[in-house]
PDB file of C-alpha atoms in Angstrom:
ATOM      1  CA  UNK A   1     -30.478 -31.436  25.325  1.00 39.00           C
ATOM      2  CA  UNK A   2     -29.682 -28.416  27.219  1.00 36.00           C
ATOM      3  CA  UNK A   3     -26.277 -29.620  28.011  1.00 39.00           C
ATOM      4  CA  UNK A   4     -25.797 -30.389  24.581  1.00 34.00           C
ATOM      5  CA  UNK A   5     -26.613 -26.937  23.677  1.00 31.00           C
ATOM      6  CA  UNK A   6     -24.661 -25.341  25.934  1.00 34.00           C
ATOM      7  CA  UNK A   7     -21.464 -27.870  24.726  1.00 32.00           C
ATOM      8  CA  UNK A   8     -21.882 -26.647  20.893  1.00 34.00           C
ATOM      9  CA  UNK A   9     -22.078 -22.835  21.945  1.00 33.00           C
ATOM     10  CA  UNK A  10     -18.909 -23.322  23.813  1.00 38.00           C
ATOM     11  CA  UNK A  11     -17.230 -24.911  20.826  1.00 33.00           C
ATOM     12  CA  UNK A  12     -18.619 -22.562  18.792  1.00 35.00           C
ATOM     13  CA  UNK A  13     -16.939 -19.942  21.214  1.00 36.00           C
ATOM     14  CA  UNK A  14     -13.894 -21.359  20.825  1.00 37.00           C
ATOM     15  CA  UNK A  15     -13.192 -22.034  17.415  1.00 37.00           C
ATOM     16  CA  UNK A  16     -14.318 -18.220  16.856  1.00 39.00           C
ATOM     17  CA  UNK A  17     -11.503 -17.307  19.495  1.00 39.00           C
ATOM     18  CA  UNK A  18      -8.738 -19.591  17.779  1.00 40.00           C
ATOM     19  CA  UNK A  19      -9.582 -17.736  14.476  1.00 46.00           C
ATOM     20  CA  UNK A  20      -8.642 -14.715  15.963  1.00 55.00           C
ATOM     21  CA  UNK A  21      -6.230 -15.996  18.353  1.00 74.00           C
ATOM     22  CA  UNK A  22      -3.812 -14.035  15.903  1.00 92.00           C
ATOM     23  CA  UNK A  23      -2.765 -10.545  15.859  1.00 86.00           C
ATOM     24  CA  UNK A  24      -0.618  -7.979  17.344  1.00 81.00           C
ATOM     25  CA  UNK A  25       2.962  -7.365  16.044  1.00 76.00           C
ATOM     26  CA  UNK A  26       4.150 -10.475  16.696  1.00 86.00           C
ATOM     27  CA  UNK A  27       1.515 -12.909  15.727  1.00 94.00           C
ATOM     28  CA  UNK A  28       1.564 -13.700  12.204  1.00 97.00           C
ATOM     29  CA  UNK A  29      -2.563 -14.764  10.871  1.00 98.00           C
ATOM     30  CA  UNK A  30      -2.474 -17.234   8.164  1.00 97.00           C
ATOM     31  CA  UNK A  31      -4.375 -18.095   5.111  1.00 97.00           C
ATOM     32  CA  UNK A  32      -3.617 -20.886   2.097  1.00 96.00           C
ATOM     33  CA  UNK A  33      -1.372 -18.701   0.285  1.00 96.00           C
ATOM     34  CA  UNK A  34       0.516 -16.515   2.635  1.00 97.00           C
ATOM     35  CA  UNK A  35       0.509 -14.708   6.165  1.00 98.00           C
ATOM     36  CA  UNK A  36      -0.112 -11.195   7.856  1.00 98.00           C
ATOM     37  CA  UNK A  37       0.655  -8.993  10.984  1.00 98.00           C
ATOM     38  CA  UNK A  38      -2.129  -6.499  12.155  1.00 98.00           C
ATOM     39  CA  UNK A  39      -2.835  -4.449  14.854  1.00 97.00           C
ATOM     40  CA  UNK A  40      -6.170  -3.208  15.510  1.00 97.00           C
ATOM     41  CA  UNK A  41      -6.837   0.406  17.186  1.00 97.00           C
ATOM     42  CA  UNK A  42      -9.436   1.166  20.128  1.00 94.00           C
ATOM     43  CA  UNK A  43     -12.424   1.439  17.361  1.00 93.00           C
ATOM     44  CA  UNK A  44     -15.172  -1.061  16.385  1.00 95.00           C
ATOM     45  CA  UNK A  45     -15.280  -1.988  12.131  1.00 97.00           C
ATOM     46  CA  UNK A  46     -11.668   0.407  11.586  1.00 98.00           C
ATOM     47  CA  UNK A  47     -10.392   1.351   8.124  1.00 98.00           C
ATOM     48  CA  UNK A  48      -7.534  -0.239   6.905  1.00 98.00           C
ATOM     49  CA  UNK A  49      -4.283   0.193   6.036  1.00 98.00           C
ATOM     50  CA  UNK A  50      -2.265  -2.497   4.557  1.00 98.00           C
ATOM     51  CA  UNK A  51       1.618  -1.720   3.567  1.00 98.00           C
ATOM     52  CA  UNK A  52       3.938  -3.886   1.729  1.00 98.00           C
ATOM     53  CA  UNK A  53       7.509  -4.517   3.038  1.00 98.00           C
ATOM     54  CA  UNK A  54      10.691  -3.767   0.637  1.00 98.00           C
ATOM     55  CA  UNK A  55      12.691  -6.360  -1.221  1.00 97.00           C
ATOM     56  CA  UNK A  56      14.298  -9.184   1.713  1.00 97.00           C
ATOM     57  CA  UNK A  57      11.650  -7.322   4.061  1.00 97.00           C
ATOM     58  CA  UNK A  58       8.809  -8.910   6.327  1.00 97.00           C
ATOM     59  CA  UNK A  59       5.456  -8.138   7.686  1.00 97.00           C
ATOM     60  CA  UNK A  60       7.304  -8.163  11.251  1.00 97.00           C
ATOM     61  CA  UNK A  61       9.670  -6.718  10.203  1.00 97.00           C
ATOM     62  CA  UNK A  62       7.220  -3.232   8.788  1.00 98.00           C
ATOM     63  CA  UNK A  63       5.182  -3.406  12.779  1.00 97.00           C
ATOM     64  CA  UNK A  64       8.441  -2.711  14.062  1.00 97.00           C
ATOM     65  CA  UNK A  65       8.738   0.597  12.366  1.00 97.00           C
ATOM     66  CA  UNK A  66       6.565   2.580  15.522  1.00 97.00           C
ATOM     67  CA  UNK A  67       7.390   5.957  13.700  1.00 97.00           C
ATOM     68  CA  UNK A  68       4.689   5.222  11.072  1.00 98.00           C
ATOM     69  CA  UNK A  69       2.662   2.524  12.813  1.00 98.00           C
ATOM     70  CA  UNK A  70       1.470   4.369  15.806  1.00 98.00           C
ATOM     71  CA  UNK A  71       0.420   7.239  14.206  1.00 98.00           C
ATOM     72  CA  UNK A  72      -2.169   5.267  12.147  1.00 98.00           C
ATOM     73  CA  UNK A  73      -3.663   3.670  15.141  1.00 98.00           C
ATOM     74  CA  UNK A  74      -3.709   6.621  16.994  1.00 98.00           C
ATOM     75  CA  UNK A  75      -5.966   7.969  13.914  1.00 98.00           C
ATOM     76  CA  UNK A  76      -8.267   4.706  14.271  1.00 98.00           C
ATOM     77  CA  UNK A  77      -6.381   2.913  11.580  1.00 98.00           C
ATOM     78  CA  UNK A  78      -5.420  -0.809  11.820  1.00 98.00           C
ATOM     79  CA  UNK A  79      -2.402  -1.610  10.425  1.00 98.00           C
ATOM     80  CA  UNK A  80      -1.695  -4.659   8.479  1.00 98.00           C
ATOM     81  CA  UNK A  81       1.291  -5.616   7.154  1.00 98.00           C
ATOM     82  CA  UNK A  82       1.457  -8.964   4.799  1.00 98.00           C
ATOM     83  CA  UNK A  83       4.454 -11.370   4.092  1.00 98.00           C
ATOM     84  CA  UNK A  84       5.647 -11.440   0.856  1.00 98.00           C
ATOM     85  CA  UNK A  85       6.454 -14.933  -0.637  1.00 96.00           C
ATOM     86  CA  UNK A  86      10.119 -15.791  -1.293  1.00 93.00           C
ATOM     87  CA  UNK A  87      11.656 -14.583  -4.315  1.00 83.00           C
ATOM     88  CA  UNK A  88      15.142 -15.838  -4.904  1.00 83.00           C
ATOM     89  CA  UNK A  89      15.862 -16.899  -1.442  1.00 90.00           C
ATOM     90  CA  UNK A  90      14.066 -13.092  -0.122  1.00 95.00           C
ATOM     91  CA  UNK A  91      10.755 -12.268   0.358  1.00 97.00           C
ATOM     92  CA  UNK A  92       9.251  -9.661  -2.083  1.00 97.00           C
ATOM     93  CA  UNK A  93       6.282  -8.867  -4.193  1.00 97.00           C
ATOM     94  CA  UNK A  94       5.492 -10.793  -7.949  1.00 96.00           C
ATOM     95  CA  UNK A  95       4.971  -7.555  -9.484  1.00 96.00           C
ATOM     96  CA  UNK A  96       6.167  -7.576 -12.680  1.00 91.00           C
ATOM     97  CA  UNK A  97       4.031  -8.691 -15.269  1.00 89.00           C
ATOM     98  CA  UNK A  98       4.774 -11.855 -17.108  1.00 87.00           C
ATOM     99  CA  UNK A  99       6.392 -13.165 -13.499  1.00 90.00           C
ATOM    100  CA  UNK A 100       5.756 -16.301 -12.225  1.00 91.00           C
ATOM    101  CA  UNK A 101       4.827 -16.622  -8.772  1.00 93.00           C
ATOM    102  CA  UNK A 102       1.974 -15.968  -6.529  1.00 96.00           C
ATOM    103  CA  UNK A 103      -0.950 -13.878  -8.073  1.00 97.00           C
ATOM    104  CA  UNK A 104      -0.658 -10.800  -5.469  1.00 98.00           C
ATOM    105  CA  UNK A 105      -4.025  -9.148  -6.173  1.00 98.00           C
ATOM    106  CA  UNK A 106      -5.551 -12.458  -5.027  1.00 98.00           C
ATOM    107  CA  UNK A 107      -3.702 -12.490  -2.160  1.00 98.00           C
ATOM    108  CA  UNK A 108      -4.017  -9.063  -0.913  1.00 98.00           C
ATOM    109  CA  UNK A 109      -7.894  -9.265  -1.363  1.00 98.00           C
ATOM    110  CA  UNK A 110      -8.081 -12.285   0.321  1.00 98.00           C
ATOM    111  CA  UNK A 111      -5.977 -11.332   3.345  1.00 98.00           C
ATOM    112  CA  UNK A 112      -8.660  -8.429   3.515  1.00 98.00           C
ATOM    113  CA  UNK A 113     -11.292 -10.728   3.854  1.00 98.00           C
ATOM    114  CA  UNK A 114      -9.266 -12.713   6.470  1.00 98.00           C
ATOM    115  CA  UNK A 115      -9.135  -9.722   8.254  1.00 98.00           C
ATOM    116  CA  UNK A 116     -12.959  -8.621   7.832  1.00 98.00           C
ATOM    117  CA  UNK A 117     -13.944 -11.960   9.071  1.00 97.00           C
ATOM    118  CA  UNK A 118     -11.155 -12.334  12.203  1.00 97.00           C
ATOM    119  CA  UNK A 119     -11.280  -8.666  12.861  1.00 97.00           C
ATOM    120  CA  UNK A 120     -14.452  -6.536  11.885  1.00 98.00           C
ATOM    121  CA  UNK A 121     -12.194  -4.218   9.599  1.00 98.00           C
ATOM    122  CA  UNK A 122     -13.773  -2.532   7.301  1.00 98.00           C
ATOM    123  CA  UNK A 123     -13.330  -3.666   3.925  1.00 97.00           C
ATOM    124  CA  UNK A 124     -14.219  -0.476   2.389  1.00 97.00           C
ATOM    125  CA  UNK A 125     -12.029   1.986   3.351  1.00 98.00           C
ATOM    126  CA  UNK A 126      -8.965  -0.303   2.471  1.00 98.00           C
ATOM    127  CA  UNK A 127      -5.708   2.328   2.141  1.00 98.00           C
ATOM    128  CA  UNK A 128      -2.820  -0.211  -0.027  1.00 99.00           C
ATOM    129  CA  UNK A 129       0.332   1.576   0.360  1.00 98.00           C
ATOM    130  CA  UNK A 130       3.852   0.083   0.607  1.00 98.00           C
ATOM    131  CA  UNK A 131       7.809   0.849   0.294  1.00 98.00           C
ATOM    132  CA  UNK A 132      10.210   0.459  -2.197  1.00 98.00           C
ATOM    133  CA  UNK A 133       9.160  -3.685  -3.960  1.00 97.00           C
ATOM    134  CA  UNK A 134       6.311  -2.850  -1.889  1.00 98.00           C
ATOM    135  CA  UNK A 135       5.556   0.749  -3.802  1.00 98.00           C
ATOM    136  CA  UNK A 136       6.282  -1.437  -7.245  1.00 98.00           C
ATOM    137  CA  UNK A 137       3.666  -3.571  -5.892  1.00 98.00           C
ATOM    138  CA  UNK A 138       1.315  -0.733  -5.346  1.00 98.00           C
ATOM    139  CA  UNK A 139       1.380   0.752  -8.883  1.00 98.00           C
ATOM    140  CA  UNK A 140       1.020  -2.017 -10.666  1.00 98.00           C
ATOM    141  CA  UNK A 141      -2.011  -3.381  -8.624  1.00 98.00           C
ATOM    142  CA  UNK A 142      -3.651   0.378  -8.972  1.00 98.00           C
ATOM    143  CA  UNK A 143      -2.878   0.161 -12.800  1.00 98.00           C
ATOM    144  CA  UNK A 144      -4.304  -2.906 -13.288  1.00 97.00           C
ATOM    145  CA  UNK A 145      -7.317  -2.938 -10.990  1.00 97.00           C
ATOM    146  CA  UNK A 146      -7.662   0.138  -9.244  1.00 98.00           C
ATOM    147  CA  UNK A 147     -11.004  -0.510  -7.815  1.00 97.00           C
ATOM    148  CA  UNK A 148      -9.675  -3.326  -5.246  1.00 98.00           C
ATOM    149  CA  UNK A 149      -9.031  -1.359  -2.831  1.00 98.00           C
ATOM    150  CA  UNK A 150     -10.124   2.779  -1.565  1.00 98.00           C
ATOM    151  CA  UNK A 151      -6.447   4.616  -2.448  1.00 98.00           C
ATOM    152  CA  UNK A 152      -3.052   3.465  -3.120  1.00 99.00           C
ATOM    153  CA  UNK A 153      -0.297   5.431  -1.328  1.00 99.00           C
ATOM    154  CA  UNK A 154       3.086   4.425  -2.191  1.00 98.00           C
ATOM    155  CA  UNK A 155       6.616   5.095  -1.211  1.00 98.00           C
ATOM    156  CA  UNK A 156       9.768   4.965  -2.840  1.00 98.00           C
ATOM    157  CA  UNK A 157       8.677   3.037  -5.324  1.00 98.00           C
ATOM    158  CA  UNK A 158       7.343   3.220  -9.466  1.00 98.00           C
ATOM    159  CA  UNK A 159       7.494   1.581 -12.403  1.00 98.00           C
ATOM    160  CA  UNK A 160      10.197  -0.683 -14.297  1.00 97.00           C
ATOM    161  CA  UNK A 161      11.156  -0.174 -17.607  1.00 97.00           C
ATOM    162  CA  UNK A 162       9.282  -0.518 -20.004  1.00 96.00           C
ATOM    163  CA  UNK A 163       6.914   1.349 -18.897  1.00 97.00           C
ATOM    164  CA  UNK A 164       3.465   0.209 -18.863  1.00 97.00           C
ATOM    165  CA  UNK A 165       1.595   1.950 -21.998  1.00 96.00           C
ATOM    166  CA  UNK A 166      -1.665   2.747 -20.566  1.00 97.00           C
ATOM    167  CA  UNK A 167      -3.313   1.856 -16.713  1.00 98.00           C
ATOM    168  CA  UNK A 168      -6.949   1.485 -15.840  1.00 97.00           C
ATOM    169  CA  UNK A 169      -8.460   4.444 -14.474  1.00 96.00           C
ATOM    170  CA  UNK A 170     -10.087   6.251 -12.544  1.00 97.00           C
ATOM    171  CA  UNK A 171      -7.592   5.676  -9.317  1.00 98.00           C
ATOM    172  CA  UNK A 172      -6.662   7.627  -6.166  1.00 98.00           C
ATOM    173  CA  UNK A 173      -3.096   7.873  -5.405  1.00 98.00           C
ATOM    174  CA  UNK A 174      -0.570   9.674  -3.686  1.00 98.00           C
ATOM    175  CA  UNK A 175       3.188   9.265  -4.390  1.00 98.00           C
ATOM    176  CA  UNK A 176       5.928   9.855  -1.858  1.00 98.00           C
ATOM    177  CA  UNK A 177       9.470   9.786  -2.832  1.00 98.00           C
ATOM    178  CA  UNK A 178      12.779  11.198  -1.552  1.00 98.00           C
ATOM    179  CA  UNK A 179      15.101  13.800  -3.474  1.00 98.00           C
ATOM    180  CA  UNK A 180      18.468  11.652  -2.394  1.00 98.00           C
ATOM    181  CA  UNK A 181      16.855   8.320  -3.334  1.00 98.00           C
ATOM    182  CA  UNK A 182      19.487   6.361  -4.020  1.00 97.00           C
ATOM    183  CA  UNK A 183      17.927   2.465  -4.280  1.00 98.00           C
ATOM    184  CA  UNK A 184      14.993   3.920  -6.297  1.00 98.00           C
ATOM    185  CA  UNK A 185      16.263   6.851  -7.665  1.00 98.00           C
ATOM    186  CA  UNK A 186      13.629   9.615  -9.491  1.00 98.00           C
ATOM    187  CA  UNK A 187      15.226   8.633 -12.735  1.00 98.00           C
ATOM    188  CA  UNK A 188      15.339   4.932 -11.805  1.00 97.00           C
ATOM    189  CA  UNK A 189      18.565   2.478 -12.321  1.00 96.00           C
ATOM    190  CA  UNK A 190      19.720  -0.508 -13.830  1.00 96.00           C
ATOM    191  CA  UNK A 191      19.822  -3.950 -12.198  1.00 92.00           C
ATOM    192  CA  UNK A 192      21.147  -7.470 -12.516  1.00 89.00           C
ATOM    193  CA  UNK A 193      23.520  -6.496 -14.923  1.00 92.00           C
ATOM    194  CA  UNK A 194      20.897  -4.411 -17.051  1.00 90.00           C
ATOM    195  CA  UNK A 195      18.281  -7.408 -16.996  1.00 90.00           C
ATOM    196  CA  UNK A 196      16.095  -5.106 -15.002  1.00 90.00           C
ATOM    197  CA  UNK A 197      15.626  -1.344 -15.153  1.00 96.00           C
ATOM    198  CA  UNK A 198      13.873   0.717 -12.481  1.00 97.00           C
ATOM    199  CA  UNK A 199      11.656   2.975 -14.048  1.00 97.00           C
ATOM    200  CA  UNK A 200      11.432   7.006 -14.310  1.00 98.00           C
ATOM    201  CA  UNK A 201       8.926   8.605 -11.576  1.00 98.00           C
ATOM    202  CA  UNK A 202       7.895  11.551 -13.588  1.00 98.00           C
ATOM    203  CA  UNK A 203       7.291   9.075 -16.461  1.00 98.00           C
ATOM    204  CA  UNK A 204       4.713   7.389 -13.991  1.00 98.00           C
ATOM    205  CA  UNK A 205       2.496  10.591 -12.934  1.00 98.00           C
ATOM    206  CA  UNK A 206       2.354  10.915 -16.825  1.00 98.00           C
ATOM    207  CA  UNK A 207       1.312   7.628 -17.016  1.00 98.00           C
ATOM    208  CA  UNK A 208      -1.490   8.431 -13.906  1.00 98.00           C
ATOM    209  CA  UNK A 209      -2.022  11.759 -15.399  1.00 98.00           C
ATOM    210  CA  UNK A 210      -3.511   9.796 -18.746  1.00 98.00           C
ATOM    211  CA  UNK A 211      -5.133   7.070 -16.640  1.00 98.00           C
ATOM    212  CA  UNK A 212      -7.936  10.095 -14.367  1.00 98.00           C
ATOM    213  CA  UNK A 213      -7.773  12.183 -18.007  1.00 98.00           C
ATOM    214  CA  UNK A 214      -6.176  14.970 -16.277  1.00 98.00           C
ATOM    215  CA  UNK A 215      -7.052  17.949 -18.534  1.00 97.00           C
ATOM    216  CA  UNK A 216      -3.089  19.336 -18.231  1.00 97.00           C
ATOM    217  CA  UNK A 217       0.299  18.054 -17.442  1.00 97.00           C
ATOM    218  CA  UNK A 218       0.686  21.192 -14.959  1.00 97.00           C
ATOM    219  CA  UNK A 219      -0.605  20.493 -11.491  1.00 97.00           C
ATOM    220  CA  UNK A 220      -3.639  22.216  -9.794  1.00 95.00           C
ATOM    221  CA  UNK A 221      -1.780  23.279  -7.041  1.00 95.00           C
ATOM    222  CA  UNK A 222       1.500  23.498  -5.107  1.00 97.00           C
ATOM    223  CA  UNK A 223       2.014  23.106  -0.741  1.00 97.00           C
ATOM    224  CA  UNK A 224       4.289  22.621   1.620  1.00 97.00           C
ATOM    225  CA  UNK A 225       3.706  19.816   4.720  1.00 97.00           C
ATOM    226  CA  UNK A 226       6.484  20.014   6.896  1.00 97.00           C
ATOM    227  CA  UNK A 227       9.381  18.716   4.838  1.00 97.00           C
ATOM    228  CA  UNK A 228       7.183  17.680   1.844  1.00 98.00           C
ATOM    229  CA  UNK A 229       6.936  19.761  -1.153  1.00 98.00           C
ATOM    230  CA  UNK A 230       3.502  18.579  -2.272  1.00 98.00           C
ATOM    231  CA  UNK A 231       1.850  19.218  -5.744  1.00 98.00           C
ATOM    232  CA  UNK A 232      -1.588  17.445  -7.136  1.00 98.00           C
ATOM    233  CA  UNK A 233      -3.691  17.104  -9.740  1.00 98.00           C
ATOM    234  CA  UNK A 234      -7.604  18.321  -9.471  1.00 94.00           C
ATOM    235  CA  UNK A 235      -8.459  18.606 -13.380  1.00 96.00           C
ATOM    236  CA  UNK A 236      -9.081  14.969 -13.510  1.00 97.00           C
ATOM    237  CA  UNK A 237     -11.681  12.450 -14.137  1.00 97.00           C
ATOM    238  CA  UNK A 238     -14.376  11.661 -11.410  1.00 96.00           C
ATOM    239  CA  UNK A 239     -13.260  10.186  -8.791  1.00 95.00           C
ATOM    240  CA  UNK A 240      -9.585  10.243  -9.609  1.00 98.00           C
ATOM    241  CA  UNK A 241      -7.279  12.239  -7.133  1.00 98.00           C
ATOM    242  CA  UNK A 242      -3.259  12.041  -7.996  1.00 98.00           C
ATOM    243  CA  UNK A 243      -0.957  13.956  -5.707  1.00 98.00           C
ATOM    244  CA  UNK A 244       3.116  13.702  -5.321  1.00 98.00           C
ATOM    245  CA  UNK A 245       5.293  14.884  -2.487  1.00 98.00           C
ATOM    246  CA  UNK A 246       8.629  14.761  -2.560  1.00 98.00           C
ATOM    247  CA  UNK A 247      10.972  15.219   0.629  1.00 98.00           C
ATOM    248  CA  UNK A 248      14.579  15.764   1.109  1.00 98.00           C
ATOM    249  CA  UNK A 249      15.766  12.320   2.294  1.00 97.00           C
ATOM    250  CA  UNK A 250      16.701   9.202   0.911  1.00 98.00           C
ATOM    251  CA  UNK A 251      15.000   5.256   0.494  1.00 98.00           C
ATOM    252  CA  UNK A 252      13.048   5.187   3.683  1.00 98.00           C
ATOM    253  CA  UNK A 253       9.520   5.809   5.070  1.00 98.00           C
ATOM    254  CA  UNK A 254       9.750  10.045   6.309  1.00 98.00           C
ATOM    255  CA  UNK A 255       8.877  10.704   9.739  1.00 97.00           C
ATOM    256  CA  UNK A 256       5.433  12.556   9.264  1.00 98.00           C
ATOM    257  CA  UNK A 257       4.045  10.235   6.503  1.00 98.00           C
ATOM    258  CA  UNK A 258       1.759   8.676   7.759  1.00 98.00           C
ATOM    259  CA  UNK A 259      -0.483  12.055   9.151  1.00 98.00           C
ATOM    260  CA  UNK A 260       0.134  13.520   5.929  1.00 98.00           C
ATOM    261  CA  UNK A 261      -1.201  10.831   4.200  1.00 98.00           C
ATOM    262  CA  UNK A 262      -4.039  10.315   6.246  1.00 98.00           C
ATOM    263  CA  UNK A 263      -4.916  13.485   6.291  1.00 98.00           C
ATOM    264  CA  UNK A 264      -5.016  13.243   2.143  1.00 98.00           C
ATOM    265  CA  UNK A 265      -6.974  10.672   2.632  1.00 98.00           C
ATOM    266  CA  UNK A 266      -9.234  11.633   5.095  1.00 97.00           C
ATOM    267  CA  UNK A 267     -10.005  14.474   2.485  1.00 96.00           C
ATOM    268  CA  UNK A 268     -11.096  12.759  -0.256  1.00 95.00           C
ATOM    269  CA  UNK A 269     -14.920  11.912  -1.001  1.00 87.00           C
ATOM    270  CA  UNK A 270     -15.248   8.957   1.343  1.00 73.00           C
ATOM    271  CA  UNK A 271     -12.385   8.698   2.504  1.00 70.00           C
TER     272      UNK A 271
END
């Protein structure tokens, strides 16, 4: 008996170490509909935060950007960074609505979970951010269920035209964007011949603005953070918070990011 018990708590061992047996840069963990990188920092039940890679991007591909990753550990952040599935031949996000493809909310919750359950993350304090098809990805998950996840925080990326007429609300979210965009531009662009049009930025915080009932369209306040000319909105609904900085570079992730968004973060109830 006591050999037998000792056999099925080794097993038992084991198959909880082959769970987890994943992780790191350069270990992809899988689940039924897709895969993720994460790293985890020096910290027992972390927050999370999960960003999105752009259009023909990867999950590898976003660890390998150091200048934003190691800042969040070194604030006790893991870091996770999912696969998109392949959309015409690259990997990107099914956004849009009316696509066909993958349902992405269901997906991003569920890699969550993975991660809870491999990981000890904490579910809770979930930060979804993500750049360019990934920042697409992140406003139109806010706008149509912002309560999945603690914030949304993304970059270089909006809306497509038409823009959505109304989002669910209340949501916490902080826009980055830069002021020599080019991909995304503020104004947005035409693709695939004019099947597809990017959508206007400003037109979004109106949209966001109307979503947390912001009493004006004039902000509560105006900062500077480094290179980022910051401005947010406080008039809002409970537990809304809406902020937008905007930085002097082009379609990229700014150095300094990350601690600026953290520290955004960091300052709002719970956060």
């Amino acid at each position: 008996m006591r050999a037998k018990f000792w056999l099925a708590l080794g097993l038992a061992v084991a198959g909880q170490s082959a769970a987890a047996a994943c992780g790191g840069a350069d270990e992809i963990c899988e689940i039924d509909t897709g895969g993720y990188f994460i790293e985890l920092p020096e910290k027992e039940n972390p927050p999370l935060v999960v960003f999105l890679h752009g259009y023909g991007g990867s999950g590898a591909g976003t660890m390998k950007n150091r200048g934003m990753v190691d800042p969040l550990l070194d604030r006790g952040y893991a870091v996770m960074a999912p696969d998109g599935a392949v959309r015409n031949g690259r990997k990107s996000w099914n956004f849009y609505p009316g696509w066909d493809g993958r349902d992405e909310t269901a997906f991003l919750t569920e890699v969550v979970e993975d991660a809870a359950d491999r990981f000890g993350v904490d579910s809770d304090r979930v930060v979804l951010g993500g750049f360019s098809a990934g920042g697409f990805m992140v406003n139109y998950l806010a706008c149509d269920a912002p309560d999945t996840f603690s914030a949304y925080v993304p970059v270089s990326g909006g809306f497509w035209r038409p823009h959505p007429e109304s989002c669910e609300g209340p949501v916490r979210l902080f826009h980055t964007h830069g002021w020599t965009d080019n991909v995304v531009p503020l104004e947005g662009r035409l693709l695939g011949g004019g099947r597809f049009h990017q959508g206007d930025i400003f037109a979004g915080l109106e949209i966001w603005r109307e979503a947390n009932e912001c009493a004006d369209t004039k902000p509560s306040g105006f900062s500077t953070t480094d290179q980022f000319m910051r401005r947010k909105w406080n008039r809002c609904a409970d537990g809304s918070a809406l902020e937008f900085a905007l930085f002097p570079g082009g379609h990229t992730v700014p150095n300094g990011w990350a601690d600026m968004m953290l520290d955004w973060y960091e300052g709002l109830p719970g956060g």
